[in-house]
């Protein structure tokens, strides 16, 4: 009798808990729907602000303001401004990609997803770095009256390292990576054959990826050296 009573009480308690749980779930769904309606009713500024034409227009407006005769900001220091801007973009891109973005994605994405995403980002990353370095070299040589300053050797070294990644190291490492993924995803391949091929391809990928990382590190060292050079030429007071 007592056992039956306990069972009945337990069943009632379980039923009450289920009802409470369903009630909480309904409340959460209601809140989510209300929040979604609130967000959907807000003006969609993000797509407009994030569009390339708007960004270019903002940059053009700033440059136009700086070019006014009364400011004297650009007319007298045009080369220096372009040089510093290119250097800032380059250094920021290298530091962010090397120490923040790459590590964050590696730790939070599936390995193959991370690799495929990096295969799209790296060509843009190295291409932008090379473009900024070319601009920096051009402005430096131009400011020196067409002669080759000694400090330009550091930039030329970084450009050579970057171009090595553009034309050889990064494409080679990426191709090997995709070949490795094909073997990993091949369900019809024997286990022993797959392991042997992956072992060989892993060593091959490690070699090319290591050279690519080393080349990128050398370019970063060049960026730090050039930052030191620029610091000796300017005053922030």
mmCIF file of C-alpha atoms in Angstrom:
data_model
loop_
_atom_site.group_PDB
_atom_site.id
_atom_site.type_symbol
_atom_site.label_atom_id
_atom_site.label_comp_id
_atom_site.label_asym_id
_atom_site.label_seq_id
_atom_site.Cartn_x
_atom_site.Cartn_y
_atom_site.Cartn_z
ATOM 1 C CA UNK A 1 0.000 0.000 0.000
ATOM 2 C CA UNK A 2 2.747 2.445 0.977
ATOM 3 C CA UNK A 3 4.712 1.523 -2.127
ATOM 4 C CA UNK A 4 1.699 2.218 -4.344
ATOM 5 C CA UNK A 5 1.127 5.547 -2.631
ATOM 6 C CA UNK A 6 4.788 6.498 -3.091
ATOM 7 C CA UNK A 7 4.604 5.523 -6.741
ATOM 8 C CA UNK A 8 1.494 7.632 -7.213
ATOM 9 C CA UNK A 9 3.063 10.628 -5.538
ATOM 10 C CA UNK A 10 6.185 10.180 -7.667
ATOM 11 C CA UNK A 11 4.090 10.039 -10.842
ATOM 12 C CA UNK A 12 2.216 13.187 -9.861
ATOM 13 C CA UNK A 13 5.509 14.953 -9.104
ATOM 14 C CA UNK A 14 6.948 13.893 -12.445
ATOM 15 C CA UNK A 15 3.837 15.143 -14.211
ATOM 16 C CA UNK A 16 4.068 18.492 -12.451
ATOM 17 C CA UNK A 17 7.734 18.809 -13.394
ATOM 18 C CA UNK A 18 6.931 18.038 -17.035
ATOM 19 C CA UNK A 19 4.218 20.687 -17.063
ATOM 20 C CA UNK A 20 6.576 23.210 -15.486
ATOM 21 C CA UNK A 21 9.234 22.334 -18.055
ATOM 22 C CA UNK A 22 6.776 22.742 -20.926
ATOM 23 C CA UNK A 23 5.672 26.066 -19.471
ATOM 24 C CA UNK A 24 9.262 27.319 -19.314
ATOM 25 C CA UNK A 25 9.854 26.149 -22.874
ATOM 26 C CA UNK A 26 6.774 28.067 -24.076
ATOM 27 C CA UNK A 27 7.992 31.186 -22.278
ATOM 28 C CA UNK A 28 11.422 30.869 -23.884
ATOM 29 C CA UNK A 29 9.910 30.400 -27.338
ATOM 30 C CA UNK A 30 7.625 33.392 -26.806
ATOM 31 C CA UNK A 31 10.576 35.549 -25.748
ATOM 32 C CA UNK A 32 12.635 34.366 -28.724
ATOM 33 C CA UNK A 33 9.817 35.188 -31.154
ATOM 34 C CA UNK A 34 9.340 38.617 -29.566
ATOM 35 C CA UNK A 35 13.073 39.314 -29.784
ATOM 36 C CA UNK A 36 13.134 38.216 -33.414
ATOM 37 C CA UNK A 37 10.228 40.523 -34.228
ATOM 38 C CA UNK A 38 11.999 43.361 -32.426
ATOM 39 C CA UNK A 39 15.211 42.781 -34.368
ATOM 40 C CA UNK A 40 13.384 42.420 -37.693
ATOM 41 C CA UNK A 41 11.589 45.713 -37.098
ATOM 42 C CA UNK A 42 14.866 47.596 -36.606
ATOM 43 C CA UNK A 43 16.338 49.512 -39.563
ATOM 44 C CA UNK A 44 18.825 47.417 -41.518
ATOM 45 C CA UNK A 45 21.901 49.621 -41.286
ATOM 46 C CA UNK A 46 24.448 46.789 -41.302
ATOM 47 C CA UNK A 47 24.192 45.763 -44.991
ATOM 48 C CA UNK A 48 24.503 49.404 -46.037
ATOM 49 C CA UNK A 49 27.437 50.236 -43.770
ATOM 50 C CA UNK A 50 29.239 47.013 -44.690
ATOM 51 C CA UNK A 51 28.988 47.621 -48.417
ATOM 52 C CA UNK A 52 32.169 48.412 -50.351
ATOM 53 C CA UNK A 53 30.819 51.606 -52.002
ATOM 54 C CA UNK A 54 30.000 53.119 -48.611
ATOM 55 C CA UNK A 55 33.441 52.310 -47.258
ATOM 56 C CA UNK A 56 35.156 53.793 -50.317
ATOM 57 C CA UNK A 57 32.977 56.896 -50.087
ATOM 58 C CA UNK A 58 33.972 57.351 -46.427
ATOM 59 C CA UNK A 59 37.674 57.094 -47.288
ATOM 60 C CA UNK A 60 37.245 59.516 -50.189
ATOM 61 C CA UNK A 61 35.501 62.006 -47.900
ATOM 62 C CA UNK A 62 38.354 61.893 -45.383
ATOM 63 C CA UNK A 63 40.976 62.335 -48.114
ATOM 64 C CA UNK A 64 39.018 65.246 -49.604
ATOM 65 C CA UNK A 65 38.836 66.945 -46.219
ATOM 66 C CA UNK A 66 42.566 66.461 -45.651
ATOM 67 C CA UNK A 67 43.376 67.824 -49.123
ATOM 68 C CA UNK A 68 41.851 71.236 -48.406
ATOM 69 C CA UNK A 69 44.445 74.020 -48.853
ATOM 70 C CA UNK A 70 43.874 75.369 -45.363
ATOM 71 C CA UNK A 71 44.782 72.061 -43.673
ATOM 72 C CA UNK A 72 48.108 71.446 -45.374
ATOM 73 C CA UNK A 73 47.930 67.830 -44.242
ATOM 74 C CA UNK A 74 48.364 66.045 -47.539
ATOM 75 C CA UNK A 75 50.093 68.488 -49.848
ATOM 76 C CA UNK A 76 53.299 68.553 -47.816
ATOM 77 C CA UNK A 77 53.320 64.954 -46.560
ATOM 78 C CA UNK A 78 51.502 62.949 -49.220
ATOM 79 C CA UNK A 79 54.235 60.355 -49.594
ATOM 80 C CA UNK A 80 54.627 59.910 -45.843
ATOM 81 C CA UNK A 81 50.884 59.563 -45.352
ATOM 82 C CA UNK A 82 50.538 56.890 -48.025
ATOM 83 C CA UNK A 83 53.612 55.075 -46.718
ATOM 84 C CA UNK A 84 52.398 55.029 -43.112
ATOM 85 C CA UNK A 85 48.907 53.971 -44.133
ATOM 86 C CA UNK A 86 50.241 51.075 -46.218
ATOM 87 C CA UNK A 87 52.558 50.052 -43.388
ATOM 88 C CA UNK A 88 49.723 50.141 -40.846
ATOM 89 C CA UNK A 89 47.506 47.994 -43.060
ATOM 90 C CA UNK A 90 50.323 45.529 -43.689
ATOM 91 C CA UNK A 91 51.488 45.199 -40.089
ATOM 92 C CA UNK A 92 47.946 44.963 -38.747
ATOM 93 C CA UNK A 93 47.023 42.316 -41.295
ATOM 94 C CA UNK A 94 50.088 40.191 -40.535
ATOM 95 C CA UNK A 95 49.703 40.397 -36.752
ATOM 96 C CA UNK A 96 45.957 39.733 -36.818
ATOM 97 C CA UNK A 97 46.206 36.796 -39.210
ATOM 98 C CA UNK A 98 49.232 35.217 -37.555
ATOM 99 C CA UNK A 99 48.392 35.601 -33.877
ATOM 100 C CA UNK A 100 44.607 36.047 -33.621
ATOM 101 C CA UNK A 101 42.440 34.932 -36.536
ATOM 102 C CA UNK A 102 44.365 31.795 -37.489
ATOM 103 C CA UNK A 103 44.677 30.441 -33.948
ATOM 104 C CA UNK A 104 41.051 31.243 -33.097
ATOM 105 C CA UNK A 105 39.711 29.454 -36.160
ATOM 106 C CA UNK A 106 42.048 26.495 -35.632
ATOM 107 C CA UNK A 107 40.763 25.975 -32.084
ATOM 108 C CA UNK A 108 37.057 26.426 -32.868
ATOM 109 C CA UNK A 109 36.458 24.924 -36.325
ATOM 110 C CA UNK A 110 36.545 21.327 -37.572
ATOM 111 C CA UNK A 111 39.967 20.644 -39.071
ATOM 112 C CA UNK A 112 38.838 20.318 -42.687
ATOM 113 C CA UNK A 113 36.535 23.334 -42.408
ATOM 114 C CA UNK A 114 39.428 25.350 -41.030
ATOM 115 C CA UNK A 115 41.686 24.235 -43.863
ATOM 116 C CA UNK A 116 39.153 25.063 -46.570
ATOM 117 C CA UNK A 117 38.520 28.492 -45.069
ATOM 118 C CA UNK A 118 42.239 29.230 -44.862
ATOM 119 C CA UNK A 119 42.638 28.210 -48.514
ATOM 120 C CA UNK A 120 40.319 31.110 -49.398
ATOM 121 C CA UNK A 121 41.844 33.618 -46.974
ATOM 122 C CA UNK A 122 45.551 33.044 -47.547
ATOM 123 C CA UNK A 123 45.676 34.192 -51.197
ATOM 124 C CA UNK A 124 43.942 37.431 -50.184
ATOM 125 C CA UNK A 125 46.196 37.819 -47.152
ATOM 126 C CA UNK A 126 49.453 37.394 -49.041
ATOM 127 C CA UNK A 127 48.166 39.398 -52.018
ATOM 128 C CA UNK A 128 47.233 42.355 -49.812
ATOM 129 C CA UNK A 129 50.568 42.166 -47.999
ATOM 130 C CA UNK A 130 52.452 42.210 -51.306
ATOM 131 C CA UNK A 131 50.412 45.171 -52.563
ATOM 132 C CA UNK A 132 51.109 47.193 -49.397
ATOM 133 C CA UNK A 133 54.820 46.407 -49.621
ATOM 134 C CA UNK A 134 54.958 47.576 -53.235
ATOM 135 C CA UNK A 135 53.272 50.847 -52.237
ATOM 136 C CA UNK A 136 55.720 51.297 -49.361
ATOM 137 C CA UNK A 137 58.725 50.706 -51.580
ATOM 138 C CA UNK A 138 57.378 53.086 -54.226
ATOM 139 C CA UNK A 139 56.766 55.898 -51.741
ATOM 140 C CA UNK A 140 60.131 55.373 -50.070
ATOM 141 C CA UNK A 141 62.062 55.455 -53.349
ATOM 142 C CA UNK A 142 59.970 58.405 -54.529
ATOM 143 C CA UNK A 143 60.653 60.357 -51.345
ATOM 144 C CA UNK A 144 64.372 59.680 -51.791
ATOM 145 C CA UNK A 145 64.376 61.292 -55.215
ATOM 146 C CA UNK A 146 64.439 58.035 -57.154
ATOM 147 C CA UNK A 147 67.426 56.559 -55.325
ATOM 148 C CA UNK A 148 67.338 53.276 -53.393
ATOM 149 C CA UNK A 149 67.564 53.969 -49.631
ATOM 150 C CA UNK A 150 69.267 51.421 -47.410
ATOM 151 C CA UNK A 151 66.077 51.007 -45.382
ATOM 152 C CA UNK A 152 64.296 49.776 -48.510
ATOM 153 C CA UNK A 153 66.309 46.542 -48.301
ATOM 154 C CA UNK A 154 64.188 45.403 -45.364
ATOM 155 C CA UNK A 155 60.975 46.000 -47.298
ATOM 156 C CA UNK A 156 62.400 44.246 -50.356
ATOM 157 C CA UNK A 157 63.268 41.245 -48.181
ATOM 158 C CA UNK A 158 59.733 41.107 -46.765
ATOM 159 C CA UNK A 159 58.285 41.458 -50.263
ATOM 160 C CA UNK A 160 60.437 38.560 -51.514
ATOM 161 C CA UNK A 161 59.249 36.363 -48.627
ATOM 162 C CA UNK A 162 55.638 37.323 -49.284
ATOM 163 C CA UNK A 163 55.863 36.715 -53.028
ATOM 164 C CA UNK A 164 57.413 33.321 -52.330
ATOM 165 C CA UNK A 165 54.202 32.463 -50.520
ATOM 166 C CA UNK A 166 52.061 33.957 -53.287
ATOM 167 C CA UNK A 167 53.572 32.036 -56.189
ATOM 168 C CA UNK A 168 54.882 28.816 -54.612
ATOM 169 C CA UNK A 169 54.675 27.874 -50.948
ATOM 170 C CA UNK A 170 51.027 28.575 -50.097
ATOM 171 C CA UNK A 171 49.541 27.122 -53.329
ATOM 172 C CA UNK A 172 51.695 23.994 -52.988
ATOM 173 C CA UNK A 173 50.752 23.436 -49.348
ATOM 174 C CA UNK A 174 47.062 24.011 -50.126
ATOM 175 C CA UNK A 175 47.062 21.514 -53.006
ATOM 176 C CA UNK A 176 48.644 18.852 -50.806
ATOM 177 C CA UNK A 177 46.101 19.592 -48.086
ATOM 178 C CA UNK A 178 43.175 19.027 -50.449
ATOM 179 C CA UNK A 179 44.734 15.795 -51.742
ATOM 180 C CA UNK A 180 45.035 14.679 -48.118
ATOM 181 C CA UNK A 181 41.370 15.501 -47.499
ATOM 182 C CA UNK A 182 40.356 13.388 -50.506
ATOM 183 C CA UNK A 183 42.177 10.394 -49.056
ATOM 184 C CA UNK A 184 40.657 10.970 -45.610
ATOM 185 C CA UNK A 185 37.141 11.129 -47.060
ATOM 186 C CA UNK A 186 37.583 8.093 -49.338
ATOM 187 C CA UNK A 187 35.416 5.407 -47.715
ATOM 188 C CA UNK A 188 36.295 2.793 -50.331
ATOM 189 C CA UNK A 189 40.027 2.799 -49.618
ATOM 190 C CA UNK A 190 41.506 0.091 -47.414
ATOM 191 C CA UNK A 191 42.483 1.067 -43.893
ATOM 192 C CA UNK A 192 46.160 0.128 -44.243
ATOM 193 C CA UNK A 193 46.506 1.835 -47.627
ATOM 194 C CA UNK A 194 44.804 4.961 -46.305
ATOM 195 C CA UNK A 195 47.051 5.131 -43.247
ATOM 196 C CA UNK A 196 50.203 4.725 -45.338
ATOM 197 C CA UNK A 197 49.165 7.396 -47.832
ATOM 198 C CA UNK A 198 48.102 9.814 -45.106
ATOM 199 C CA UNK A 199 51.418 9.333 -43.339
ATOM 200 C CA UNK A 200 53.378 10.212 -46.475
ATOM 201 C CA UNK A 201 51.111 13.134 -47.361
ATOM 202 C CA UNK A 202 51.198 14.431 -43.808
ATOM 203 C CA UNK A 203 54.994 14.692 -43.912
ATOM 204 C CA UNK A 204 54.848 16.349 -47.317
ATOM 205 C CA UNK A 205 52.248 18.858 -46.172
ATOM 206 C CA UNK A 206 54.188 19.581 -42.992
ATOM 207 C CA UNK A 207 57.303 20.414 -45.014
ATOM 208 C CA UNK A 208 55.579 22.877 -47.352
ATOM 209 C CA UNK A 209 53.393 24.379 -44.638
ATOM 210 C CA UNK A 210 56.458 24.810 -42.434
ATOM 211 C CA UNK A 211 58.303 26.674 -45.194
ATOM 212 C CA UNK A 212 55.248 28.857 -45.768
ATOM 213 C CA UNK A 213 55.010 29.696 -42.062
ATOM 214 C CA UNK A 214 58.731 30.433 -41.899
ATOM 215 C CA UNK A 215 58.510 32.753 -44.892
ATOM 216 C CA UNK A 216 55.582 34.557 -43.274
ATOM 217 C CA UNK A 217 57.558 34.876 -40.026
ATOM 218 C CA UNK A 218 60.518 36.378 -41.898
ATOM 219 C CA UNK A 219 58.185 38.950 -43.475
ATOM 220 C CA UNK A 220 56.811 39.770 -40.013
ATOM 221 C CA UNK A 221 60.351 40.293 -38.708
ATOM 222 C CA UNK A 222 60.889 42.720 -41.584
ATOM 223 C CA UNK A 223 57.753 44.582 -40.515
ATOM 224 C CA UNK A 224 59.041 44.957 -36.956
ATOM 225 C CA UNK A 225 62.408 46.159 -38.241
ATOM 226 C CA UNK A 226 60.726 48.747 -40.458
ATOM 227 C CA UNK A 227 58.566 49.893 -37.539
ATOM 228 C CA UNK A 228 61.776 50.544 -35.602
ATOM 229 C CA UNK A 229 63.157 52.506 -38.538
ATOM 230 C CA UNK A 230 60.013 54.636 -38.772
ATOM 231 C CA UNK A 231 59.997 55.256 -35.027
ATOM 232 C CA UNK A 232 63.496 56.718 -35.293
ATOM 233 C CA UNK A 233 62.274 59.141 -37.975
ATOM 234 C CA UNK A 234 59.241 60.556 -36.181
ATOM 235 C CA UNK A 235 58.141 62.141 -32.953
ATOM 236 C CA UNK A 236 54.769 61.636 -31.274
ATOM 237 C CA UNK A 237 55.096 64.713 -29.056
#
